[in-house]
XYZ file of C-alpha atoms in Angstrom:
335
model
C -9.640 13.484 -29.807
C -9.621 11.534 -32.811
C -8.093 8.516 -33.333
C -4.607 8.213 -35.058
C -4.488 6.317 -38.431
C -2.280 3.008 -37.927
C 1.109 3.165 -39.808
C 3.032 -0.057 -40.041
C 6.849 0.784 -39.281
C 9.633 -0.091 -41.145
C 12.597 -1.711 -40.223
C 12.915 -2.717 -36.670
C 11.573 -0.238 -34.123
C 14.149 0.704 -31.395
C 13.110 -0.537 -28.073
C 15.205 0.555 -24.968
C 14.430 -1.777 -21.676
C 14.967 -0.367 -18.510
C 15.447 -3.358 -16.340
C 17.021 -6.792 -16.996
C 14.283 -9.284 -18.096
C 14.327 -12.893 -18.172
C 16.784 -14.312 -21.048
C 14.491 -15.842 -23.291
C 12.707 -12.747 -23.531
C 15.881 -10.561 -23.777
C 16.984 -13.051 -26.727
C 13.747 -12.933 -28.636
C 13.513 -9.228 -28.461
C 17.021 -9.019 -30.033
C 15.537 -11.067 -32.806
C 12.640 -8.936 -33.352
C 13.438 -5.268 -32.424
C 16.746 -3.108 -32.397
C 16.713 -3.560 -28.627
C 18.665 -1.888 -25.934
C 18.970 -3.709 -22.758
C 20.067 -2.734 -19.184
C 22.380 -5.748 -18.057
C 23.438 -3.942 -14.713
C 19.818 -4.344 -13.631
C 19.763 -1.164 -11.758
C 17.033 1.432 -11.853
C 17.902 4.069 -14.506
C 18.623 7.683 -13.599
C 15.955 10.477 -14.457
C 18.716 11.616 -17.085
C 19.151 8.137 -18.458
C 15.424 7.775 -18.664
C 15.151 11.221 -20.705
C 17.570 10.060 -22.980
C 16.333 6.412 -23.763
C 12.838 8.330 -24.345
C 14.779 10.919 -26.955
C 16.345 8.244 -28.755
C 13.835 5.390 -28.957
C 10.639 4.292 -30.777
C 9.548 2.312 -27.707
C 10.437 2.413 -24.082
C 9.735 -0.565 -21.947
C 9.609 0.615 -18.405
C 8.864 -1.094 -14.982
C 7.155 -0.165 -11.878
C 10.717 1.653 -10.604
C 10.556 3.975 -13.618
C 8.354 7.325 -12.450
C 7.329 8.411 -16.478
C 5.966 12.004 -15.369
C 4.566 14.603 -17.682
C 7.722 16.469 -17.843
C 9.641 13.384 -19.388
C 7.082 12.336 -21.617
C 6.998 16.305 -22.778
C 10.690 15.865 -23.289
C 10.333 12.738 -25.277
C 12.122 12.102 -29.087
C 9.646 12.654 -31.990
C 9.569 9.258 -33.024
C 8.601 7.589 -29.305
C 5.157 6.141 -30.017
C 4.956 3.342 -27.326
C 5.498 3.106 -23.473
C 5.203 -0.795 -23.381
C 4.998 -1.104 -19.593
C 6.225 -4.404 -18.044
C 3.328 -5.115 -15.268
C 0.176 -4.763 -14.491
C 0.091 -1.470 -12.839
C 0.798 2.160 -14.703
C 0.446 4.389 -11.606
C 4.145 5.264 -12.173
C 3.011 6.492 -15.573
C 1.350 9.979 -15.888
C -1.361 8.598 -18.666
C -3.066 12.066 -19.284
C 0.480 13.302 -20.270
C 0.895 10.426 -22.835
C -2.763 10.708 -24.159
C -1.785 14.543 -24.714
C 1.263 13.626 -26.686
C -0.256 10.849 -28.556
C 2.020 8.357 -26.934
C 0.247 4.763 -26.612
C 0.768 3.016 -22.905
C 0.368 -0.808 -22.772
C 0.876 -2.822 -19.828
C 0.912 -6.536 -18.861
C -2.398 -7.581 -17.100
C -3.529 -10.866 -15.819
C -0.048 -12.788 -15.509
C 0.867 -11.972 -12.010
C -2.476 -12.762 -10.793
C -2.144 -16.249 -9.514
C 1.295 -15.275 -8.002
C 0.599 -12.101 -6.159
C -2.420 -14.067 -4.994
C -0.307 -16.571 -3.410
C 1.988 -14.755 -1.707
C -1.106 -12.800 0.074
C -2.408 -15.904 1.084
C 1.163 -16.968 2.493
C 0.931 -13.402 4.514
C -2.660 -14.320 5.393
C -1.469 -17.195 7.198
C 1.658 -16.242 8.382
C 0.958 -13.341 10.312
C -1.725 -14.500 12.447
C 0.281 -17.854 12.841
C 3.273 -15.508 14.006
C 5.560 -17.448 11.589
C 7.811 -14.532 11.338
C 8.425 -14.573 15.187
C 8.939 -18.150 15.153
C 11.814 -18.206 12.288
C 13.577 -15.763 14.055
C 13.560 -17.460 17.388
C 14.846 -20.745 15.697
C 17.605 -18.545 14.228
C 18.597 -16.807 17.189
C 18.973 -20.570 18.547
C 16.766 -19.347 21.275
C 14.231 -22.027 20.663
C 13.882 -24.533 24.011
C 11.563 -26.522 22.301
C 7.695 -27.367 22.388
C 5.708 -25.889 25.221
C 1.900 -25.705 25.345
C 2.013 -22.141 25.673
C 4.620 -20.905 23.462
C 4.245 -18.674 20.266
C 0.113 -19.013 20.111
C -1.043 -17.341 17.331
C -4.972 -17.162 16.084
C -6.915 -20.050 14.269
C -7.767 -18.778 10.312
C -10.696 -20.937 9.876
C -14.363 -19.499 10.699
C -12.280 -15.887 10.555
C -13.322 -13.009 8.757
C -11.219 -11.928 5.671
C -12.009 -8.093 4.056
C -10.850 -7.869 0.633
C -10.435 -4.145 -0.406
C -10.691 -4.127 -4.258
C -12.171 -7.283 -5.616
C -10.456 -7.085 -9.430
C -8.451 -10.062 -10.604
C -6.169 -10.624 -7.615
C -8.732 -9.919 -5.011
C -11.006 -12.481 -6.403
C -8.044 -15.049 -6.827
C -7.430 -14.498 -3.133
C -11.219 -14.908 -2.208
C -10.670 -18.067 -4.173
C -7.550 -19.627 -1.943
C -9.023 -18.073 1.281
C -12.437 -20.371 1.169
C -10.217 -23.490 0.893
C -9.032 -21.980 4.612
C -12.507 -21.719 5.829
C -12.383 -17.861 5.779
C -15.311 -15.818 5.802
C -14.950 -13.886 2.786
C -16.042 -10.266 2.721
C -15.111 -7.502 0.203
C -15.500 -4.020 -0.579
C -15.169 -2.432 -4.181
C -16.076 0.347 -6.181
C -18.732 -1.662 -7.919
C -20.753 -4.595 -6.402
C -19.865 -7.718 -8.338
C -22.594 -9.842 -10.080
C -24.504 -12.132 -7.945
C -23.222 -15.099 -9.877
C -19.338 -14.169 -8.914
C -20.313 -13.551 -5.363
C -21.915 -16.929 -5.065
C -18.679 -18.548 -6.689
C -16.465 -17.060 -3.934
C -18.936 -17.188 -0.982
C -18.144 -13.563 -0.841
C -20.579 -10.854 1.163
C -20.462 -7.248 -0.352
C -19.699 -4.822 2.440
C -20.971 -1.080 0.719
C -18.969 0.788 3.410
C -15.406 0.739 3.725
C -15.263 1.548 7.641
C -17.780 -1.027 8.314
C -15.727 -3.924 6.382
C -12.548 -2.488 8.279
C -14.422 -3.025 11.556
C -15.710 -6.650 10.983
C -12.459 -7.896 9.738
C -10.000 -10.179 11.334
C -7.554 -9.974 8.730
C -7.729 -7.273 6.137
C -5.764 -7.578 2.591
C -5.382 -4.974 0.107
C -5.753 -5.566 -3.592
C -6.839 -1.958 -5.079
C -4.405 0.242 -7.545
C -2.556 3.407 -6.150
C -4.517 6.658 -7.327
C -4.285 10.192 -5.890
C -7.926 9.135 -4.178
C -6.528 6.029 -3.098
C -2.844 7.384 -1.215
C -3.449 6.594 2.607
C -6.838 4.757 1.723
C -5.876 3.183 5.499
C -4.911 5.816 7.749
C -5.239 6.473 11.290
C -8.724 7.097 11.454
C -9.419 3.451 9.744
C -6.616 1.664 11.371
C -8.234 2.819 14.550
C -11.405 0.944 13.293
C -9.730 -2.524 13.374
C -9.996 -4.986 15.925
C -7.122 -4.942 18.358
C -6.522 -8.855 17.249
C -6.577 -7.853 13.519
C -3.863 -7.618 11.160
C -3.172 -6.055 8.103
C -1.842 -7.549 4.752
C -0.819 -5.205 1.747
C 0.692 -6.848 -1.519
C -0.699 -3.938 -3.486
C 1.063 -0.521 -3.412
C 2.522 0.891 -0.439
C 1.222 4.506 -0.293
C -1.933 2.682 -0.101
C -1.426 2.951 4.023
C -0.157 5.405 6.193
C 3.134 3.953 7.203
C 3.373 6.009 10.404
C -0.124 5.455 11.775
C 0.568 1.587 10.786
C 3.400 1.615 12.853
C 1.832 3.494 15.950
C -0.853 1.197 15.894
C 1.878 -1.837 16.041
C 3.857 -0.100 18.833
C 0.486 0.120 20.739
C -0.325 -3.523 20.536
C -3.798 -2.452 18.884
C -2.850 -4.694 15.863
C -1.742 -7.944 16.089
C 0.625 -7.807 13.085
C 0.925 -6.929 9.592
C 2.113 -8.573 6.390
C 3.908 -6.227 3.744
C 5.187 -6.838 0.461
C 5.169 -3.012 -0.706
C 6.276 0.018 0.767
C 5.829 3.809 0.173
C 9.561 4.713 -0.142
C 10.806 1.512 -1.649
C 13.332 0.320 -1.530
C 13.873 1.786 1.727
C 11.957 -0.187 4.415
C 11.273 1.739 7.492
C 13.598 0.126 10.621
C 10.324 -0.012 12.578
C 8.730 -2.271 10.536
C 11.753 -4.589 10.003
C 12.442 -4.778 13.865
C 8.837 -5.106 14.925
C 8.390 -8.934 15.784
C 5.256 -9.613 14.096
C 5.342 -7.730 11.001
C 6.417 -10.114 8.155
C 8.345 -7.713 5.490
C 9.098 -9.053 1.990
C 10.985 -7.283 -0.762
C 8.149 -6.574 -3.337
C 8.182 -10.507 -4.647
C 4.582 -10.817 -5.286
C 4.979 -11.384 -8.753
C 8.643 -13.044 -8.647
C 8.089 -15.966 -10.639
C 10.015 -17.256 -13.541
C 6.598 -18.214 -15.199
C 5.074 -14.674 -14.477
C 8.163 -12.533 -15.515
C 8.243 -14.706 -18.491
C 4.531 -14.576 -19.472
C 4.815 -10.561 -18.792
C 7.793 -10.180 -21.209
C 5.498 -12.044 -23.659
C 2.744 -9.793 -23.532
C 5.380 -6.894 -24.184
C 6.787 -8.608 -27.139
C 3.034 -9.047 -28.338
C 2.380 -5.213 -27.772
C 5.199 -4.104 -29.775
C 4.893 -6.046 -32.732
C 1.276 -5.381 -32.784
C 2.261 -1.878 -32.651
C 5.391 -1.870 -35.145
C 2.810 -3.633 -37.323
C 0.327 -0.869 -37.716
C -2.365 -2.647 -35.303
C -3.620 -1.831 -32.178
C -1.714 -3.318 -29.215
C -4.062 -6.019 -27.374
C -2.947 -4.726 -23.893
C -3.836 -0.692 -24.616
C -4.459 1.367 -21.627
C -5.564 4.568 -23.175
C -8.673 4.133 -25.033
C -9.019 6.240 -28.109
C -5.215 5.929 -29.518
C -4.185 3.496 -31.842
């Protein structure tokens, strides 16, 4: 496919934003673009998404919007840019966008530290049984300190297995070293020796081997057709009975029923989850389990991160409107 010729747009592009963004971001968009906002901040229905894509030059979706091939085929003739708010693009059919010659952009890097911070909180919180302690106090059932009460596991000296050693995985490794964790990682490609040395990380080529050796397993890989249920019943069975699973990446990386079965059987210590396969629905069995920390997908939920992501969206739209390649273009070969 040949590259399209950059064409500057005349006038303000019509931009539809599917969810409520930070006030300063929406104010700036109003100045620069003919922008339509979702002040109710509810996920748009499929019909509303279709209308938005038929009537706009640019749509700004989030992870809550499933932009599939059918929606892209129904898009209006003026839609030239899908400027996604967030780093992940698994909610967008990239092949269909390429076929329709619609540019897709994202906002990489801005949520790295925020997500890594949250992952480390879970990495510490699950072995130390923080959820159980909080529940005990809130039920007014705590009877005071006791030498054998709520015994967890030390963090220092344990092995942290990182699945996916991209930006976030490396940020987690950097933080985890401060707690004395031994860093193991599995990745599609081995990192350069200098990067491994910087993080004190050991590459484990076989994922099953990494899982079997890890005291804490944390997931930081994208959601693809190949990674769905990457952690399935067989791989969960490889984990130590004293191990715990942390997932701040995507819910469908884990076979949820297999995870629940392992937790119920006592073959895992616990889990820390910020993502789920059927968001916003969370399986009641996870909520009720005493040592599963269930969070409402807040890995990127900081004011600074959300503002930075919005600024990237604005820059991508402005570059596109001016006839230039957006800085965060996802699809190669389209301008």
